[in-house]
Amino acid sequence: MEYRTTRFSLNSSSTKKTNLNSSNFSSLSINSTNSSYIPYYDTYPENTTISLELFQSLAIERLRILKTIEQVLARLNTTLSVAPMNKKDEIEKLIRKELKDKLNQLKFIIFPSFTGALSIDLQNDIISHYILRLAFCPTEEERRWFITNELELFRYRFQVLTKTEQLNYLNDSSSNIKQFYELVSDEEKKHYKESLMSSIIIKGLTNSSTIAKSFDSTTYFRVRFQHVPDLVRKRSCFLAHGYAYVSDNDIISFVLQHFRMNISYQMTCSSKKYEFIQEMDTRIELILKMLRKKRIHGTHTTMHTFNENEQTETITFDMLNSLSKRSFPLCMRYLHEQMIQQHHLKHLGRLQYRLFLKGIGLSLGECMKFFRHEFVTNGSMNPTQFEREHVYNIRHAYGQEGKHTSYTPYSCMKIIQDPPPSINEYHGCPYRHWDIQTLKQRLINNYDINEETTNEIIDKTKQHHYQIACQIFFEYQHKVKNYGIGINHPNQYFNESRKLLTGTTTNQNTMNNSMTQNTSQI
């Protein structure tokens, strides 16, 4: 997408022509000599103008970073907050591998040692954040996705810092959090030594010499207890007089809580002004819409995804009952079950399921047979009505009518974001659109998932990690652990299932190390 050399002003109500060297970033407190600086994004980049070309490229690069982090965590079936240290090293290695040679202006975010924290790097970092904030502020679902993945990015960047760099960051007034904590003095640390050491024991360290050595070298912070709710919930800190005593190993929880509150508040404010933002320039609105679309359909990384050329089996409609029980993800299995029971699906359910069947390799003829068999033979629809209302749509999905476009099956993110099912509708993502009690009951009673696995799926669902919940379902159904490929597409789920069940994949380590080409690109 190409644009004229018009410049976009981040604090103006319209785009305007200006000198190419007119960018002004003096309103931001950037220490260009501090290579560990992580922007807190609490100062709006005023008096700054950038070209629309740069506006788009910065936004796409940051979206690529967030999507890659999301995909890596889904692939490893974890989050940075719960991943053990050895897995965090693996996460960092995978993220860098996926983004190698795919970043330009934002390379410093993932590879800080490559460029250093130059002023222009930090400027691009902050501007790209605010552009995506504009793009994803309209709806609650988009805001939640953006905040969740910005938090994971912040956590990643903070964890790769050394302890000294982390303490320097906390002591930097530009991070806006210095006022919310106090360092625990040696006298106070000694006074509460027994209680503080007890909190270390609760975290799992039991060797007395290790505890003593760890305690002496640990820095403690005193913060208000409501600023570290996750640590209070896990009993991972000592509480006294309304304060929590947090070690330097856990201070990231305090930093992230403030970071989350800051972004959540500002995203809510931005959503109220979005109509005004839309009026700034129609070209800007086109870019923001494109970013929201790319969030659903993916970015150009090498993460494993659905590839329609992977099909090795010839699928016929009479095989679907068996395949649905063995290899369909829960969303498509439920649609199939309702089709068999009701002999009909409403419009959105037909769209979702029809394209999935096309993606698993069901031919146009077999797809036509299946829908005719259920709607007419087993159902109450007469053949004339079926021909009039459904034949064209089925042929259209296969690219045989209309614009002759062969439509792509829905990805997980599209299904998650699409309108939820209403009465007598069965489309959508079960982990996203079913209530918790319904999901739990169906997992146990309808799909024979044991209670331990069900609770694990429910936990991920409550945390909005719907694709990780789907991966847990996949691993239970196929009796594998830590399969190593994040589920991000129903047809990818089917392909991986068939590989396991038909013996195509015999070496799990080989599969973990191999990446297939992603079919969607920015």
Short mmCIF file of C-alpha atoms in Angstrom, two decimals:
data_model
loop_
_atom_site.label_atom_id
_atom_site.label_comp_id
_atom_site.label_asym_id
_atom_site.label_seq_id
_atom_site.Cartn_x
_atom_site.Cartn_y
_atom_site.Cartn_z
CA MET A 1 0.00 0.00 0.00
CA GLU A 2 1.56 3.27 -1.08
CA TYR A 3 0.77 6.79 0.03
CA ARG A 4 1.69 10.31 -0.86
CA THR A 5 4.30 12.01 1.26
CA THR A 6 1.61 13.47 3.51
CA ARG A 7 2.65 13.45 7.15
CA PHE A 8 0.50 12.27 10.04
CA SER A 9 0.55 14.30 13.24
CA LEU A 10 -0.04 12.21 16.34
CA ASN A 11 -1.65 15.06 18.24
CA SER A 12 -3.51 16.77 15.45
CA SER A 13 -7.07 16.43 14.22
CA SER A 14 -5.93 16.14 10.63
CA THR A 15 -2.95 15.20 8.55
CA LYS A 16 -0.90 18.05 7.17
CA LYS A 17 2.08 18.68 4.98
CA THR A 18 5.22 19.56 6.81
CA ASN A 19 8.95 19.43 6.52
CA LEU A 20 10.31 15.90 6.46
CA ASN A 21 12.64 16.74 9.32
CA SER A 22 9.97 18.29 11.52
CA SER A 23 9.52 15.37 13.96
CA ASN A 24 9.77 16.55 17.56
CA PHE A 25 10.06 14.04 20.39
CA SER A 26 11.20 16.37 23.12
CA SER A 27 8.08 15.74 25.22
CA LEU A 28 9.31 12.22 26.05
CA SER A 29 11.81 11.48 28.76
CA ILE A 30 14.23 9.22 26.92
CA ASN A 31 17.65 8.42 28.21
CA SER A 32 19.42 7.44 25.03
CA THR A 33 22.40 6.10 26.94
CA ASN A 34 20.36 3.55 28.90
CA SER A 35 20.21 0.39 26.79
CA SER A 36 17.76 -1.26 29.23
CA TYR A 37 15.10 1.43 28.92
CA ILE A 38 11.55 0.12 28.41
CA PRO A 39 8.94 2.78 27.66
CA TYR A 40 6.05 2.94 30.11
CA TYR A 41 3.75 4.48 27.48
CA ASP A 42 2.22 6.99 29.87
CA THR A 43 3.30 10.10 27.93
CA TYR A 44 1.54 10.81 24.67
CA PRO A 45 3.99 11.54 21.81
CA GLU A 46 2.94 15.15 21.22
CA ASN A 47 4.25 17.49 18.52
CA THR A 48 5.38 14.53 16.43
CA THR A 49 4.71 14.04 12.73
CA ILE A 50 5.48 10.94 10.72
CA SER A 51 4.72 9.84 7.18
CA LEU A 52 1.81 7.51 6.56
CA GLU A 53 4.26 5.00 5.09
CA LEU A 54 6.15 4.91 8.40
CA PHE A 55 2.85 4.93 10.30
CA GLN A 56 1.84 1.69 8.57
CA SER A 57 5.21 -0.05 8.68
CA LEU A 58 5.70 0.61 12.41
CA ALA A 59 2.21 -0.68 13.19
CA ILE A 60 2.71 -3.85 11.14
CA GLU A 61 6.06 -4.59 12.78
CA ARG A 62 4.65 -4.23 16.28
CA LEU A 63 1.62 -6.35 15.40
CA ARG A 64 4.03 -8.98 14.07
CA ILE A 65 5.87 -8.94 17.42
CA LEU A 66 2.67 -9.31 19.46
CA LYS A 67 1.32 -12.07 17.22
CA THR A 68 4.62 -13.96 17.34
CA ILE A 69 4.70 -13.84 21.15
CA GLU A 70 1.08 -15.03 21.23
CA GLN A 71 1.84 -17.91 18.85
CA VAL A 72 5.03 -18.99 20.64
CA LEU A 73 3.25 -19.09 24.02
CA ALA A 74 0.35 -21.03 22.49
CA ARG A 75 2.78 -23.43 20.86
CA LEU A 76 4.49 -24.12 24.18
CA ASN A 77 1.15 -24.25 26.02
CA THR A 78 2.20 -21.69 28.62
CA THR A 79 2.43 -18.02 29.52
CA LEU A 80 5.46 -16.09 30.69
CA SER A 81 3.95 -15.65 34.14
CA VAL A 82 3.87 -19.39 34.87
CA ALA A 83 6.64 -20.74 32.66
CA PRO A 84 9.60 -22.26 34.55
CA MET A 85 12.99 -20.66 34.03
CA ASN A 86 14.22 -23.29 31.56
CA LYS A 87 11.08 -22.77 29.47
CA LYS A 88 11.54 -19.00 29.57
CA ASP A 89 14.89 -19.50 27.90
CA GLU A 90 13.18 -21.61 25.25
CA ILE A 91 10.50 -18.93 24.79
CA GLU A 92 13.12 -16.22 24.32
CA LYS A 93 15.01 -18.38 21.82
CA LEU A 94 11.86 -19.15 19.82
CA ILE A 95 10.70 -15.52 19.74
CA ARG A 96 14.07 -14.37 18.44
CA LYS A 97 14.14 -17.16 15.88
CA GLU A 98 10.67 -16.30 14.58
CA LEU A 99 11.43 -12.56 14.31
CA LYS A 100 14.91 -12.85 12.87
CA ASP A 101 15.16 -10.81 9.66
CA LYS A 102 11.51 -9.75 10.00
CA LEU A 103 12.02 -6.49 11.92
CA ASN A 104 13.49 -3.20 10.82
CA GLN A 105 12.50 -0.10 12.79
CA LEU A 106 11.55 -2.14 15.89
CA LYS A 107 14.43 -4.60 15.91
CA PHE A 108 15.71 -3.12 19.16
CA ILE A 109 12.60 -4.33 21.06
CA ILE A 110 13.53 -7.99 20.63
CA PHE A 111 17.26 -7.59 19.96
CA PRO A 112 18.34 -4.71 22.26
CA SER A 113 22.01 -5.62 22.02
CA PHE A 114 21.86 -5.35 18.22
CA THR A 115 21.03 -1.65 18.00
CA GLY A 116 21.12 -0.28 21.51
CA ALA A 117 18.45 2.08 22.80
CA LEU A 118 19.01 4.97 20.43
CA SER A 119 16.54 7.85 20.58
CA ILE A 120 15.04 6.94 17.19
CA ASP A 121 14.53 3.32 18.35
CA LEU A 122 12.63 4.42 21.43
CA GLN A 123 10.64 6.89 19.38
CA ASN A 124 9.55 4.14 16.99
CA ASP A 125 8.77 1.87 19.93
CA ILE A 126 6.44 4.40 21.55
CA ILE A 127 4.77 5.51 18.32
CA SER A 128 4.07 1.92 17.24
CA HIS A 129 2.47 1.21 20.62
CA TYR A 130 0.15 4.18 20.29
CA ILE A 131 -0.83 3.29 16.74
CA LEU A 132 -1.92 -0.20 17.81
CA ARG A 133 -3.65 1.34 20.80
CA LEU A 134 -5.71 3.38 18.33
CA ALA A 135 -6.40 0.32 16.19
CA PHE A 136 -7.56 -1.97 18.98
CA CYS A 137 -9.45 0.43 21.26
CA PRO A 138 -12.95 0.18 19.66
CA THR A 139 -14.20 -3.07 21.25
CA GLU A 140 -13.66 -4.83 24.54
CA GLU A 141 -12.38 -8.01 22.86
CA GLU A 142 -9.77 -6.08 20.86
CA ARG A 143 -8.71 -4.06 23.91
CA ARG A 144 -8.30 -7.23 25.97
CA TRP A 145 -6.21 -8.88 23.24
CA PHE A 146 -3.94 -5.84 22.91
CA ILE A 147 -3.48 -5.38 26.66
CA THR A 148 -2.78 -9.09 27.24
CA ASN A 149 -0.10 -9.27 24.59
CA GLU A 150 1.47 -5.91 25.43
CA LEU A 151 1.80 -7.21 28.99
CA GLU A 152 3.50 -10.35 27.73
CA LEU A 153 5.85 -8.21 25.61
CA PHE A 154 6.64 -6.00 28.60
CA ARG A 155 7.23 -9.06 30.78
CA TYR A 156 9.52 -10.55 28.13
CA ARG A 157 11.57 -7.34 27.88
CA PHE A 158 11.78 -6.94 31.65
CA GLN A 159 12.82 -10.55 32.27
CA VAL A 160 15.71 -10.43 29.82
CA LEU A 161 17.23 -7.55 31.82
CA THR A 162 19.82 -8.28 34.47
CA LYS A 163 18.90 -7.72 38.12
CA THR A 164 20.95 -4.51 38.10
CA GLU A 165 19.15 -3.23 35.00
CA GLN A 166 15.78 -4.07 36.54
CA LEU A 167 16.62 -2.12 39.70
CA ASN A 168 17.85 0.81 37.60
CA TYR A 169 14.60 0.77 35.69
CA LEU A 170 12.55 0.82 38.90
CA ASN A 171 14.64 3.72 40.16
CA ASP A 172 14.17 5.68 36.91
CA SER A 173 11.58 8.40 37.51
CA SER A 174 10.49 8.20 33.85
CA SER A 175 8.95 4.77 34.55
CA ASN A 176 6.35 6.53 36.75
CA ILE A 177 6.34 3.78 39.38
CA LYS A 178 9.08 4.98 41.73
CA GLN A 179 6.48 6.77 43.86
CA PHE A 180 4.56 3.54 44.54
CA TYR A 181 7.24 1.50 46.33
CA GLU A 182 9.91 1.81 49.01
CA LEU A 183 13.09 -0.20 49.37
CA VAL A 184 13.14 -2.23 52.58
CA SER A 185 16.05 -1.15 54.76
CA ASP A 186 18.54 -3.66 56.18
CA GLU A 187 17.13 -3.04 59.67
CA GLU A 188 13.55 -3.73 58.59
CA LYS A 189 14.67 -6.73 56.56
CA LYS A 190 16.41 -8.14 59.62
CA HIS A 191 13.35 -7.42 61.79
CA TYR A 192 11.06 -9.43 59.48
CA LYS A 193 13.68 -12.04 58.53
CA GLU A 194 11.76 -15.04 59.84
CA SER A 195 8.52 -14.04 58.08
CA LEU A 196 10.30 -13.19 54.84
CA MET A 197 12.14 -16.49 54.86
CA SER A 198 8.83 -18.29 55.43
CA SER A 199 7.52 -16.77 52.21
CA ILE A 200 10.58 -18.21 50.43
CA ILE A 201 9.77 -21.66 51.85
CA ILE A 202 6.20 -21.38 50.57
CA LYS A 203 7.61 -20.74 47.09
CA GLY A 204 9.33 -24.13 47.19
CA LEU A 205 12.85 -23.60 48.56
CA THR A 206 13.43 -25.87 51.56
CA ASN A 207 17.21 -26.17 51.86
CA SER A 208 18.21 -23.98 54.83
CA SER A 209 21.60 -22.95 53.43
CA THR A 210 20.06 -22.07 50.08
CA ILE A 211 17.35 -20.03 51.81
CA ALA A 212 19.89 -18.14 53.93
CA LYS A 213 22.11 -17.39 50.94
CA SER A 214 19.13 -16.33 48.86
CA PHE A 215 17.75 -14.12 51.62
CA ASP A 216 20.99 -12.24 52.22
CA SER A 217 21.40 -11.38 48.54
CA THR A 218 17.75 -10.51 47.88
CA THR A 219 16.44 -6.95 47.67
CA TYR A 220 12.95 -6.40 49.09
CA PHE A 221 10.36 -3.78 48.22
CA ARG A 222 7.45 -2.54 50.33
CA VAL A 223 4.30 -1.91 48.25
CA ARG A 224 0.59 -1.63 48.95
CA PHE A 225 -0.87 -5.14 49.03
CA GLN A 226 -3.53 -4.30 46.41
CA HIS A 227 -0.73 -3.64 43.91
CA VAL A 228 0.33 -7.31 43.87
CA PRO A 229 -2.94 -9.31 43.95
CA ASP A 230 -1.43 -12.34 42.22
CA LEU A 231 1.34 -12.64 44.82
CA VAL A 232 -1.16 -12.26 47.67
CA ARG A 233 -3.35 -14.92 46.11
CA LYS A 234 -0.41 -17.35 45.82
CA ARG A 235 0.92 -16.37 49.30
CA SER A 236 4.24 -15.51 47.70
CA CYS A 237 4.88 -12.42 49.80
CA PHE A 238 4.84 -11.33 53.43
CA LEU A 239 2.01 -8.97 54.50
CA ALA A 240 2.21 -6.47 57.35
CA HIS A 241 0.18 -3.33 58.16
CA GLY A 242 -1.40 -3.14 54.69
CA TYR A 243 1.89 -3.59 52.84
CA ALA A 244 3.33 -6.47 50.89
CA TYR A 245 7.06 -7.21 51.10
CA VAL A 246 8.07 -8.32 47.61
CA SER A 247 11.44 -9.76 46.60
CA ASP A 248 13.35 -8.63 43.53
CA ASN A 249 12.50 -12.01 41.96
CA ASP A 250 8.79 -11.16 42.09
CA ILE A 251 8.83 -7.40 41.55
CA ILE A 252 7.71 -7.91 37.94
CA SER A 253 4.21 -8.61 39.34
CA PHE A 254 4.13 -5.14 40.87
CA VAL A 255 5.45 -3.47 37.71
CA LEU A 256 2.98 -5.29 35.47
CA GLN A 257 0.03 -4.43 37.68
CA HIS A 258 0.78 -0.71 37.28
CA PHE A 259 1.47 -1.17 33.60
CA ARG A 260 -1.88 -2.95 33.14
CA MET A 261 -3.83 -0.27 35.03
CA ASN A 262 -2.15 2.47 33.01
CA ILE A 263 -2.89 0.90 29.61
CA SER A 264 -6.43 -0.21 30.57
CA TYR A 265 -7.38 3.30 31.63
CA GLN A 266 -5.89 4.92 28.55
CA MET A 267 -7.48 2.35 26.20
CA THR A 268 -10.90 3.09 27.70
CA CYS A 269 -10.34 6.82 27.16
CA SER A 270 -9.21 6.20 23.58
CA SER A 271 -12.31 4.12 22.80
CA LYS A 272 -14.53 7.05 23.74
CA LYS A 273 -12.69 9.27 21.24
CA TYR A 274 -12.50 6.74 18.43
CA GLU A 275 -15.19 8.35 16.31
CA PHE A 276 -13.15 11.56 16.28
CA ILE A 277 -10.03 9.59 15.34
CA GLN A 278 -11.89 8.04 12.39
CA GLU A 279 -12.59 11.51 11.01
CA MET A 280 -8.91 12.50 10.99
CA ASP A 281 -8.15 10.88 7.64
CA THR A 282 -9.87 8.07 5.77
CA ARG A 283 -6.48 6.59 4.89
CA ILE A 284 -5.64 6.28 8.58
CA GLU A 285 -8.93 4.51 9.19
CA LEU A 286 -8.11 2.08 6.37
CA ILE A 287 -4.78 1.26 8.02
CA LEU A 288 -6.44 0.73 11.42
CA LYS A 289 -9.02 -1.60 9.87
CA MET A 290 -6.25 -3.49 8.09
CA LEU A 291 -4.44 -4.00 11.41
CA ARG A 292 -7.57 -5.40 13.04
CA LYS A 293 -7.98 -7.77 10.10
CA LYS A 294 -4.35 -8.89 10.29
CA ARG A 295 -4.77 -9.65 14.00
CA ILE A 296 -7.39 -12.21 13.04
CA HIS A 297 -5.76 -13.69 9.97
CA GLY A 298 -2.17 -13.69 11.22
CA THR A 299 1.13 -12.13 10.32
CA HIS A 300 4.04 -13.24 8.19
CA THR A 301 5.96 -15.54 10.52
CA THR A 302 7.09 -19.13 10.09
CA MET A 303 4.95 -20.45 12.92
CA HIS A 304 3.14 -23.65 12.05
CA THR A 305 -0.37 -23.02 10.75
CA PHE A 306 -2.96 -24.54 8.43
CA ASN A 307 -1.65 -25.36 4.99
CA GLU A 308 -4.27 -26.62 2.54
CA ASN A 309 -1.58 -28.48 0.57
CA GLU A 310 -0.87 -30.83 3.51
CA GLN A 311 -3.90 -33.05 2.83
CA THR A 312 -2.87 -36.67 2.21
CA GLU A 313 -6.19 -38.51 2.69
CA THR A 314 -9.19 -38.70 0.41
CA ILE A 315 -12.13 -37.64 2.58
CA THR A 316 -15.70 -38.69 1.78
CA PHE A 317 -18.86 -37.52 3.53
CA ASP A 318 -19.55 -40.93 5.09
CA MET A 319 -16.20 -40.69 6.93
CA LEU A 320 -17.18 -37.50 8.76
CA ASN A 321 -18.89 -39.14 11.76
CA SER A 322 -15.77 -41.14 12.57
CA LEU A 323 -13.36 -38.29 11.83
CA SER A 324 -15.34 -35.84 13.98
CA LYS A 325 -14.81 -37.98 17.08
CA ARG A 326 -11.11 -38.55 16.46
CA SER A 327 -9.70 -35.49 14.70
CA PHE A 328 -12.09 -32.52 14.81
CA PRO A 329 -11.43 -29.63 17.22
CA LEU A 330 -14.24 -29.12 19.71
CA CYS A 331 -15.79 -26.21 17.76
CA MET A 332 -16.18 -28.29 14.59
CA ARG A 333 -17.09 -31.49 16.42
CA TYR A 334 -19.96 -29.66 18.11
CA LEU A 335 -21.16 -28.24 14.79
CA HIS A 336 -21.09 -31.72 13.26
CA GLU A 337 -23.01 -33.20 16.19
CA GLN A 338 -25.69 -30.53 15.90
CA MET A 339 -25.91 -31.06 12.15
CA ILE A 340 -26.52 -34.78 12.69
CA GLN A 341 -29.06 -34.15 15.47
CA GLN A 342 -30.92 -31.16 14.02
CA HIS A 343 -30.34 -31.92 10.31
CA HIS A 344 -29.80 -28.21 9.85
CA LEU A 345 -27.44 -25.37 10.77
CA LYS A 346 -28.13 -21.66 10.66
CA HIS A 347 -26.19 -19.33 8.38
CA LEU A 348 -23.07 -18.62 10.49
CA GLY A 349 -22.78 -22.25 11.51
CA ARG A 350 -22.98 -23.38 7.87
CA LEU A 351 -20.28 -20.87 6.86
CA GLN A 352 -17.90 -21.95 9.60
CA TYR A 353 -18.41 -25.68 9.11
CA ARG A 354 -18.59 -25.71 5.30
CA LEU A 355 -15.22 -23.98 4.92
CA PHE A 356 -13.68 -26.29 7.51
CA LEU A 357 -14.86 -29.33 5.53
CA LYS A 358 -13.42 -27.81 2.38
CA GLY A 359 -10.12 -27.31 4.22
CA ILE A 360 -9.83 -30.93 5.39
CA GLY A 361 -10.07 -32.07 1.78
CA LEU A 362 -13.77 -32.80 1.31
CA SER A 363 -14.46 -32.28 -2.39
CA LEU A 364 -17.27 -30.11 -3.70
CA GLY A 365 -19.23 -33.18 -4.76
CA GLU A 366 -18.85 -34.89 -1.38
CA CYS A 367 -19.71 -31.67 0.46
CA MET A 368 -22.87 -31.36 -1.64
CA LYS A 369 -23.77 -34.99 -0.83
CA PHE A 370 -23.28 -34.40 2.90
CA PHE A 371 -25.47 -31.29 3.13
CA ARG A 372 -28.15 -32.83 0.88
CA HIS A 373 -28.09 -36.03 2.97
CA GLU A 374 -28.66 -34.12 6.22
CA PHE A 375 -31.00 -31.39 4.99
CA VAL A 376 -33.14 -33.48 2.62
CA THR A 377 -32.72 -37.22 3.21
CA ASN A 378 -32.60 -37.09 7.01
CA GLY A 379 -34.21 -33.69 7.43
CA SER A 380 -37.49 -32.10 6.46
CA MET A 381 -36.28 -29.89 3.59
CA ASN A 382 -37.61 -30.68 0.12
CA PRO A 383 -35.11 -31.07 -2.78
CA THR A 384 -36.36 -27.95 -4.56
CA GLN A 385 -35.77 -25.77 -1.51
CA PHE A 386 -32.28 -27.23 -1.07
CA GLU A 387 -31.41 -26.48 -4.70
CA ARG A 388 -32.76 -22.95 -4.40
CA GLU A 389 -31.25 -21.99 -1.02
CA HIS A 390 -28.03 -23.98 -0.60
CA VAL A 391 -26.49 -25.35 -3.79
CA TYR A 392 -25.26 -21.96 -4.99
CA ASN A 393 -23.71 -21.12 -1.59
CA ILE A 394 -21.85 -24.42 -1.38
CA ARG A 395 -20.49 -23.99 -4.92
CA HIS A 396 -19.63 -20.36 -4.11
CA ALA A 397 -17.47 -21.45 -1.12
CA TYR A 398 -15.48 -23.71 -3.45
CA GLY A 399 -14.93 -20.89 -5.94
CA GLN A 400 -17.34 -22.26 -8.57
CA GLU A 401 -19.76 -19.33 -8.51
CA GLY A 402 -19.65 -15.55 -8.16
CA LYS A 403 -16.12 -14.16 -8.28
CA HIS A 404 -14.74 -17.71 -8.43
CA THR A 405 -12.74 -17.10 -5.27
CA SER A 406 -11.77 -20.18 -3.28
CA TYR A 407 -12.50 -19.03 0.27
CA THR A 408 -10.16 -19.81 3.14
CA PRO A 409 -11.39 -21.72 6.24
CA TYR A 410 -11.83 -19.59 9.36
CA SER A 411 -8.86 -19.25 11.70
CA CYS A 412 -9.18 -19.53 15.48
CA MET A 413 -8.93 -15.77 15.93
CA LYS A 414 -11.72 -15.09 13.43
CA ILE A 415 -13.98 -17.64 15.10
CA ILE A 416 -13.19 -16.17 18.51
CA GLN A 417 -13.94 -12.62 17.37
CA ASP A 418 -17.05 -13.38 15.29
CA PRO A 419 -20.52 -12.68 16.79
CA PRO A 420 -21.39 -15.19 19.52
CA PRO A 421 -24.10 -17.78 18.84
CA SER A 422 -27.66 -16.93 19.84
CA ILE A 423 -30.61 -19.27 20.34
CA ASN A 424 -30.45 -22.35 18.10
CA GLU A 425 -27.03 -21.35 16.75
CA TYR A 426 -23.98 -23.54 17.30
CA HIS A 427 -21.05 -21.71 15.70
CA GLY A 428 -18.19 -19.98 17.53
CA CYS A 429 -15.42 -21.11 19.86
CA PRO A 430 -16.60 -23.26 22.81
CA TYR A 431 -13.86 -21.91 25.08
CA ARG A 432 -14.81 -18.33 24.22
CA HIS A 433 -18.58 -18.49 23.80
CA TRP A 434 -19.81 -21.21 26.17
CA ASP A 435 -20.29 -20.25 29.81
CA ILE A 436 -17.94 -21.94 32.24
CA GLN A 437 -20.50 -24.34 33.73
CA THR A 438 -21.72 -25.47 30.31
CA LEU A 439 -18.15 -25.99 29.10
CA LYS A 440 -17.23 -27.98 32.21
CA GLN A 441 -20.34 -30.13 32.05
CA ARG A 442 -19.93 -30.96 28.37
CA LEU A 443 -16.22 -31.71 28.65
CA ILE A 444 -16.85 -34.25 31.40
CA ASN A 445 -20.20 -35.74 30.35
CA ASN A 446 -20.12 -35.49 26.54
CA TYR A 447 -16.45 -35.79 25.70
CA ASP A 448 -15.10 -37.98 28.55
CA ILE A 449 -12.43 -35.51 29.67
CA ASN A 450 -11.19 -36.31 33.16
CA GLU A 451 -11.66 -33.79 35.96
CA GLU A 452 -7.99 -32.79 36.20
CA THR A 453 -7.74 -31.96 32.48
CA THR A 454 -11.14 -30.25 32.56
CA ASN A 455 -10.02 -27.99 35.39
CA GLU A 456 -6.87 -27.15 33.46
CA ILE A 457 -8.94 -26.23 30.39
CA ILE A 458 -11.34 -24.17 32.53
CA ASP A 459 -8.42 -22.33 34.12
CA LYS A 460 -6.99 -21.35 30.72
CA THR A 461 -10.46 -20.34 29.53
CA LYS A 462 -10.96 -18.04 32.51
CA GLN A 463 -7.62 -16.41 31.66
CA HIS A 464 -8.85 -15.90 28.05
CA HIS A 465 -6.18 -18.29 26.71
CA TYR A 466 -8.70 -20.03 24.45
CA GLN A 467 -6.18 -21.51 22.01
CA ILE A 468 -4.10 -22.95 24.85
CA ALA A 469 -7.29 -24.54 26.22
CA CYS A 470 -7.85 -26.05 22.77
CA GLN A 471 -4.32 -27.41 22.74
CA ILE A 472 -4.87 -29.07 26.13
CA PHE A 473 -7.98 -30.72 24.66
CA PHE A 474 -5.90 -31.87 21.68
CA GLU A 475 -3.15 -33.33 23.85
CA TYR A 476 -5.64 -35.22 26.03
CA GLN A 477 -7.53 -36.61 23.05
CA HIS A 478 -4.32 -37.80 21.37
CA LYS A 479 -2.50 -38.93 24.53
CA VAL A 480 0.51 -36.64 23.98
CA LYS A 481 2.15 -34.16 26.32
CA ASN A 482 3.75 -30.82 25.45
CA TYR A 483 3.13 -31.46 21.77
CA GLY A 484 4.97 -28.26 20.91
CA ILE A 485 2.78 -26.82 18.14
CA GLY A 486 0.36 -24.05 19.11
CA ILE A 487 -3.20 -24.48 17.83
CA ASN A 488 -4.23 -21.41 15.84
CA HIS A 489 -6.49 -22.91 13.16
CA PRO A 490 -9.18 -25.65 13.24
CA ASN A 491 -7.80 -27.19 10.06
CA GLN A 492 -4.29 -27.20 11.53
CA TYR A 493 -5.78 -29.12 14.49
CA PHE A 494 -7.20 -31.67 12.03
CA ASN A 495 -3.94 -31.98 10.08
CA GLU A 496 -1.87 -32.55 13.23
CA SER A 497 -4.40 -35.11 14.45
CA ARG A 498 -4.22 -37.07 11.22
CA LYS A 499 -0.42 -37.02 11.31
CA LEU A 500 -0.45 -38.57 14.77
CA LEU A 501 -3.22 -41.08 14.15
CA THR A 502 -1.99 -42.26 10.76
CA GLY A 503 1.65 -42.48 11.82
CA THR A 504 2.88 -39.75 9.49
CA THR A 505 4.74 -38.17 12.41
CA THR A 506 7.03 -40.60 14.18
CA ASN A 507 9.62 -38.27 15.68
CA GLN A 508 8.19 -35.59 17.94
CA ASN A 509 11.49 -33.73 18.29
CA THR A 510 11.76 -33.51 14.52
CA MET A 511 8.28 -32.03 14.36
CA ASN A 512 9.01 -29.55 17.12
CA ASN A 513 12.04 -28.27 15.24
CA SER A 514 10.37 -28.09 11.84
CA MET A 515 8.32 -25.05 10.84
CA THR A 516 5.98 -25.07 7.90
CA GLN A 517 5.38 -22.00 5.82
CA ASN A 518 2.54 -19.71 6.93
CA THR A 519 0.06 -19.07 4.13
CA SER A 520 -1.05 -15.65 5.36
CA GLN A 521 1.23 -12.68 4.90
CA ILE A 522 1.15 -9.00 5.66
#
